[in-house]
PDB file of C-alpha atoms in Angstrom:
ATOM      1  CA  LEU Y   1      51.914  -0.655  11.254  1.00 93.00           C
ATOM      2  CA  GLU Y   2      51.202  -2.823   8.190  1.00 96.00           C
ATOM      3  CA  HIS Y   3      53.103  -6.071   7.893  1.00 96.00           C
ATOM      4  CA  PRO Y   4      54.116  -7.771   4.606  1.00 97.00           C
ATOM      5  CA  PRO Y   5      52.071 -10.918   4.137  1.00 97.00           C
ATOM      6  CA  LEU Y   6      52.830 -13.407   6.926  1.00 97.00           C
ATOM      7  CA  TYR Y   7      51.322 -15.794   9.439  1.00 96.00           C
ATOM      8  CA  THR Y   8      51.969 -15.678  13.166  1.00 95.00           C
ATOM      9  CA  ALA Y   9      51.620 -18.556  15.554  1.00 94.00           C
ATOM     10  CA  GLY Y  10      50.572 -17.810  19.088  1.00 93.00           C
ATOM     11  CA  THR Y  11      51.430 -19.928  22.108  1.00 94.00           C
ATOM     12  CA  SER Y  12      48.245 -22.076  21.614  1.00 93.00           C
ATOM     13  CA  ALA Y  13      48.766 -22.622  17.877  1.00 94.00           C
ATOM     14  CA  ASN Y  14      47.692 -26.066  16.694  1.00 94.00           C
ATOM     15  CA  PRO Y  15      49.916 -27.226  13.807  1.00 94.00           C
ATOM     16  CA  ALA Y  16      46.870 -28.655  12.031  1.00 93.00           C
ATOM     17  CA  ALA Y  17      45.488 -25.129  11.765  1.00 94.00           C
ATOM     18  CA  LEU Y  18      48.355 -24.139   9.441  1.00 95.00           C
ATOM     19  CA  VAL Y  19      46.665 -25.241   6.205  1.00 94.00           C
ATOM     20  CA  SER Y  20      49.265 -23.869   3.723  1.00 95.00           C
ATOM     21  CA  PRO Y  21      52.623 -23.451   5.499  1.00 93.00           C
ATOM     22  CA  GLU Y  22      54.352 -22.679   2.205  1.00 95.00           C
ATOM     23  CA  ARG Y  23      52.065 -19.750   1.335  1.00 96.00           C
ATOM     24  CA  PHE Y  24      53.711 -17.096   3.567  1.00 97.00           C
ATOM     25  CA  PRO Y  25      56.474 -16.960   6.164  1.00 97.00           C
ATOM     26  CA  VAL Y  26      55.344 -18.247   9.558  1.00 97.00           C
ATOM     27  CA  PHE Y  27      56.632 -16.586  12.760  1.00 96.00           C
ATOM     28  CA  ALA Y  28      56.247 -18.042  16.213  1.00 95.00           C
ATOM     29  CA  THR Y  29      55.350 -15.345  18.676  1.00 94.00           C
ATOM     30  CA  GLY Y  30      55.083 -15.045  22.469  1.00 90.00           C
ATOM     31  CA  ARG Y  31      51.534 -13.810  22.318  1.00 93.00           C
ATOM     32  CA  GLY Y  32      48.531 -15.882  23.298  1.00 89.00           C
ATOM     33  CA  GLY Y  33      46.214 -17.364  20.766  1.00 89.00           C
ATOM     34  CA  GLN Y  34      46.546 -19.409  17.662  1.00 91.00           C
ATOM     35  CA  TYR Y  35      47.374 -18.597  14.014  1.00 93.00           C
ATOM     36  CA  THR Y  36      46.590 -15.345  12.419  1.00 93.00           C
ATOM     37  CA  TYR Y  37      47.422 -13.500   9.180  1.00 95.00           C
ATOM     38  CA  HIS Y  38      48.953 -10.040   8.958  1.00 97.00           C
ATOM     39  CA  GLY Y  39      49.475  -8.116   5.755  1.00 98.00           C
ATOM     40  CA  PRO Y  40      48.844  -5.059   3.615  1.00 98.00           C
ATOM     41  CA  GLY Y  41      45.395  -3.487   4.166  1.00 98.00           C
ATOM     42  CA  GLN Y  42      45.368  -4.468   7.845  1.00 98.00           C
ATOM     43  CA  ARG Y  43      46.262  -2.160  10.707  1.00 98.00           C
ATOM     44  CA  VAL Y  44      48.298  -3.769  13.439  1.00 97.00           C
ATOM     45  CA  ALA Y  45      48.666  -1.878  16.688  1.00 96.00           C
ATOM     46  CA  TYR Y  46      51.047  -2.926  19.407  1.00 95.00           C
ATOM     47  CA  VAL Y  47      49.882  -1.832  22.829  1.00 95.00           C
ATOM     48  CA  MET Y  48      52.389  -1.527  25.661  1.00 94.00           C
ATOM     49  CA  LEU Y  49      50.893  -0.531  28.982  1.00 94.00           C
ATOM     50  CA  ASP Y  50      51.736  -0.951  32.592  1.00 94.00           C
ATOM     51  CA  LEU Y  51      48.718  -3.019  33.640  1.00 95.00           C
ATOM     52  CA  LYS Y  52      49.615  -2.978  37.306  1.00 93.00           C
ATOM     53  CA  ARG Y  53      48.943   0.766  37.327  1.00 90.00           C
ATOM     54  CA  ARG Y  54      45.543  -0.077  35.695  1.00 88.00           C
ATOM     55  CA  GLY Y  55      44.361  -2.496  38.337  1.00 88.00           C
ATOM     56  CA  GLY Y  56      46.098  -5.694  37.142  1.00 91.00           C
ATOM     57  CA  ASP Y  57      42.963  -7.260  35.655  1.00 93.00           C
ATOM     58  CA  LEU Y  58      43.726  -9.130  32.413  1.00 93.00           C
ATOM     59  CA  ARG Y  59      40.082  -9.763  31.557  1.00 91.00           C
ATOM     60  CA  ALA Y  60      39.266  -6.079  31.869  1.00 93.00           C
ATOM     61  CA  TYR Y  61      42.297  -5.262  29.710  1.00 95.00           C
ATOM     62  CA  VAL Y  62      41.141  -7.577  26.917  1.00 93.00           C
ATOM     63  CA  ALA Y  63      37.541  -6.256  27.238  1.00 93.00           C
ATOM     64  CA  GLY Y  64      39.034  -2.721  26.998  1.00 95.00           C
ATOM     65  CA  LEU Y  65      40.874  -3.655  23.786  1.00 96.00           C
ATOM     66  CA  GLU Y  66      37.645  -5.057  22.310  1.00 95.00           C
ATOM     67  CA  GLN Y  67      35.715  -1.916  23.343  1.00 96.00           C
ATOM     68  CA  TRP Y  68      38.410   0.217  21.696  1.00 96.00           C
ATOM     69  CA  ILE Y  69      37.873  -1.678  18.451  1.00 97.00           C
ATOM     70  CA  ILE Y  70      34.095  -1.537  18.757  1.00 97.00           C
ATOM     71  CA  GLU Y  71      34.173   2.246  19.201  1.00 96.00           C
ATOM     72  CA  THR Y  72      36.594   2.636  16.279  1.00 97.00           C
ATOM     73  CA  LEU Y  73      34.286   0.609  13.997  1.00 98.00           C
ATOM     74  CA  ALA Y  74      31.275   2.645  15.211  1.00 97.00           C
ATOM     75  CA  ALA Y  75      32.939   5.770  13.831  1.00 97.00           C
ATOM     76  CA  PHE Y  76      32.342   4.239  10.404  1.00 98.00           C
ATOM     77  CA  GLY Y  77      28.813   2.993  11.112  1.00 98.00           C
ATOM     78  CA  VAL Y  78      29.838  -0.633  11.747  1.00 98.00           C
ATOM     79  CA  ALA Y  79      28.356  -2.510  14.737  1.00 97.00           C
ATOM     80  CA  GLY Y  80      31.174  -4.581  16.104  1.00 97.00           C
ATOM     81  CA  GLU Y  81      30.413  -7.056  18.835  1.00 96.00           C
ATOM     82  CA  ARG Y  82      32.318  -9.128  21.380  1.00 93.00           C
ATOM     83  CA  ARG Y  83      31.635 -12.808  22.174  1.00 90.00           C
ATOM     84  CA  GLU Y  84      31.952 -14.441  25.572  1.00 85.00           C
ATOM     85  CA  ASP Y  85      33.352 -17.696  24.051  1.00 82.00           C
ATOM     86  CA  ARG Y  86      35.917 -16.181  21.675  1.00 81.00           C
ATOM     87  CA  VAL Y  87      38.242 -13.214  21.626  1.00 81.00           C
ATOM     88  CA  GLY Y  88      38.211 -10.474  19.023  1.00 89.00           C
ATOM     89  CA  VAL Y  89      35.488  -8.339  17.411  1.00 96.00           C
ATOM     90  CA  TRP Y  90      32.757  -9.746  15.225  1.00 95.00           C
ATOM     91  CA  VAL Y  91      30.324  -8.275  12.668  1.00 97.00           C
ATOM     92  CA  ARG Y  92      26.886  -9.790  11.919  1.00 94.00           C
ATOM     93  CA  ARG Y  93      26.131 -10.338   8.221  1.00 88.00           C
ATOM     94  CA  GLY Y  94      22.642 -11.719   7.846  1.00 86.00           C
ATOM     95  CA  ASP Y  95      22.575 -15.145   9.494  1.00 88.00           C
ATOM     96  CA  ARG Y  96      26.313 -15.362   9.973  1.00 89.00           C
ATOM     97  CA  GLU Y  97      29.033 -13.413  11.811  1.00 92.00           C
ATOM     98  CA  ASP Y  98      32.561 -12.756  10.684  1.00 94.00           C
ATOM     99  CA  LYS Y  99      35.677 -11.647  12.505  1.00 95.00           C
ATOM    100  CA  ILE Y 100      36.877  -8.179  11.601  1.00 97.00           C
ATOM    101  CA  ALA Y 101      39.529  -7.684  14.291  1.00 97.00           C
ATOM    102  CA  ALA Y 102      41.813  -9.949  16.274  1.00 95.00           C
ATOM    103  CA  ILE Y 103      43.480  -9.603  19.614  1.00 94.00           C
ATOM    104  CA  GLY Y 104      46.658 -11.350  20.720  1.00 92.00           C
ATOM    105  CA  ILE Y 105      48.519 -10.239  23.849  1.00 94.00           C
ATOM    106  CA  ARG Y 106      51.293 -11.225  26.087  1.00 94.00           C
ATOM    107  CA  VAL Y 107      51.879  -9.856  29.548  1.00 95.00           C
ATOM    108  CA  ARG Y 108      55.204  -9.965  31.374  1.00 95.00           C
ATOM    109  CA  HIS Y 109      55.708  -8.294  34.770  1.00 95.00           C
ATOM    110  CA  TRP Y 110      52.308  -6.691  34.251  1.00 95.00           C
ATOM    111  CA  VAL Y 111      53.446  -4.956  31.031  1.00 94.00           C
ATOM    112  CA  SER Y 112      51.406  -5.714  27.921  1.00 95.00           C
ATOM    113  CA  PHE Y 113      52.940  -6.646  24.613  1.00 92.00           C
ATOM    114  CA  HIS Y 114      51.488  -7.393  21.146  1.00 94.00           C
ATOM    115  CA  GLY Y 115      47.970  -6.099  20.589  1.00 95.00           C
ATOM    116  CA  ILE Y 116      45.268  -5.879  17.929  1.00 96.00           C
ATOM    117  CA  SER Y 117      44.674  -6.066  14.194  1.00 97.00           C
ATOM    118  CA  ILE Y 118      41.806  -4.567  12.232  1.00 98.00           C
ATOM    119  CA  ASN Y 119      40.972  -5.614   8.682  1.00 98.00           C
ATOM    120  CA  LEU Y 120      40.640  -2.470   6.647  1.00 98.00           C
ATOM    121  CA  ALA Y 121      41.109  -3.878   3.111  1.00 98.00           C
ATOM    122  CA  PRO Y 122      43.413  -6.951   3.177  1.00 98.00           C
ATOM    123  CA  ASP Y 123      43.187  -9.672   0.537  1.00 97.00           C
ATOM    124  CA  LEU Y 124      40.811 -11.946   2.527  1.00 96.00           C
ATOM    125  CA  SER Y 125      41.881 -15.014   0.555  1.00 96.00           C
ATOM    126  CA  HIS Y 126      45.216 -14.826   2.495  1.00 96.00           C
ATOM    127  CA  PHE Y 127      43.348 -16.091   5.548  1.00 94.00           C
ATOM    128  CA  ASP Y 128      42.681 -19.346   3.640  1.00 94.00           C
ATOM    129  CA  GLY Y 129      46.129 -20.698   4.478  1.00 94.00           C
ATOM    130  CA  ILE Y 130      45.243 -20.951   8.197  1.00 94.00           C
ATOM    131  CA  VAL Y 131      42.305 -21.596  10.487  1.00 87.00           C
ATOM    132  CA  PRO Y 132      42.162 -17.994  11.776  1.00 82.00           C
ATOM    133  CA  CYS Y 133      42.411 -17.941  15.572  1.00 75.00           C
ATOM    134  CA  GLY Y 134      41.354 -21.585  15.552  1.00 72.00           C
ATOM    135  CA  VAL Y 135      37.776 -20.717  14.580  1.00 79.00           C
ATOM    136  CA  ARG Y 136      36.444 -22.792  11.731  1.00 76.00           C
ATOM    137  CA  GLU Y 137      32.736 -22.039  11.930  1.00 76.00           C
ATOM    138  CA  HIS Y 138      33.003 -18.291  11.178  1.00 84.00           C
ATOM    139  CA  GLY Y 139      34.500 -16.170   8.410  1.00 86.00           C
ATOM    140  CA  VAL Y 140      36.735 -13.156   8.245  1.00 94.00           C
ATOM    141  CA  ASN Y 141      35.747  -9.775   6.789  1.00 95.00           C
ATOM    142  CA  SER Y 142      36.996  -6.250   6.458  1.00 97.00           C
ATOM    143  CA  LEU Y 143      35.691  -2.732   6.214  1.00 98.00           C
ATOM    144  CA  ARG Y 144      36.134  -2.910   2.438  1.00 97.00           C
ATOM    145  CA  ASP Y 145      34.238  -6.242   2.349  1.00 96.00           C
ATOM    146  CA  LEU Y 146      31.385  -4.432   4.190  1.00 96.00           C
ATOM    147  CA  GLY Y 147      31.326  -1.898   1.290  1.00 96.00           C
ATOM    148  CA  LEU Y 148      33.171   0.908   3.095  1.00 98.00           C
ATOM    149  CA  ASN Y 149      35.874   2.971   1.471  1.00 97.00           C
ATOM    150  CA  VAL Y 150      37.900   4.006   4.467  1.00 98.00           C
ATOM    151  CA  SER Y 151      41.529   5.155   4.236  1.00 98.00           C
ATOM    152  CA  MET Y 152      44.221   3.994   6.584  1.00 98.00           C
ATOM    153  CA  ALA Y 153      44.641   7.587   7.781  1.00 98.00           C
ATOM    154  CA  GLU Y 154      40.908   7.749   8.663  1.00 98.00           C
ATOM    155  CA  LEU Y 155      41.190   4.388  10.471  1.00 98.00           C
ATOM    156  CA  ASP Y 156      44.283   5.567  12.413  1.00 97.00           C
ATOM    157  CA  ALA Y 157      42.561   8.783  13.479  1.00 97.00           C
ATOM    158  CA  ALA Y 158      39.524   6.828  14.759  1.00 97.00           C
ATOM    159  CA  LEU Y 159      41.791   4.341  16.519  1.00 97.00           C
ATOM    160  CA  ARG Y 160      43.660   7.154  18.253  1.00 95.00           C
ATOM    161  CA  ARG Y 161      40.476   8.852  19.451  1.00 95.00           C
ATOM    162  CA  GLY Y 162      39.094   5.536  20.693  1.00 94.00           C
ATOM    163  CA  PHE Y 163      42.324   4.606  22.450  1.00 95.00           C
ATOM    164  CA  GLU Y 164      42.568   7.874  24.244  1.00 93.00           C
ATOM    165  CA  ALA Y 165      38.925   7.667  25.310  1.00 92.00           C
ATOM    166  CA  GLY Y 166      39.444   4.181  26.844  1.00 90.00           C
ATOM    167  CA  PHE Y 167      43.085   4.178  27.940  1.00 91.00           C
ATOM    168  CA  GLY Y 168      44.152   7.790  28.231  1.00 88.00           C
ATOM    169  CA  PRO Y 169      46.200  10.259  26.283  1.00 84.00           C
ATOM    170  CA  THR Y 170      48.951   9.123  23.868  1.00 77.00           C
ATOM    171  CA  VAL Y 171      52.310  10.791  23.598  1.00 69.00           C
TER     172      VAL Y 171
END
């Protein structure tokens, strides 16, 4: 789905990371992580899986979500990367790296909730009202910011192919 412009606060959100609380509505969520922005031009996918049937390994699940995003980006010629010290998917841009996709999950009784967001073409200035995911030393980018003209339908098709490759068929 695509949300209207809003900020969400995960269970680890530091109030100091909400730079402009008046800019957009702020919603407390039950997912892990800190503050993030959701809005038009960003695909948000909520993933609900029985993780007990998949081995009950949360680290493997998060790595699987990251790999799903990396494979989706590769369909458009973008080299997404994971980092051991921070969650999400990152893209190198010269001597810097920017976040292109976020992950925020909650697990209850081994069932996953919440999920991922990929920046297709959001207004990147909307991230200025928060410290995205608590990371100050890196920026945020999008497929459009990388010079790609990808439609939401094309992104959705690549997401579905990647999901099914990593997690199995969808209904």
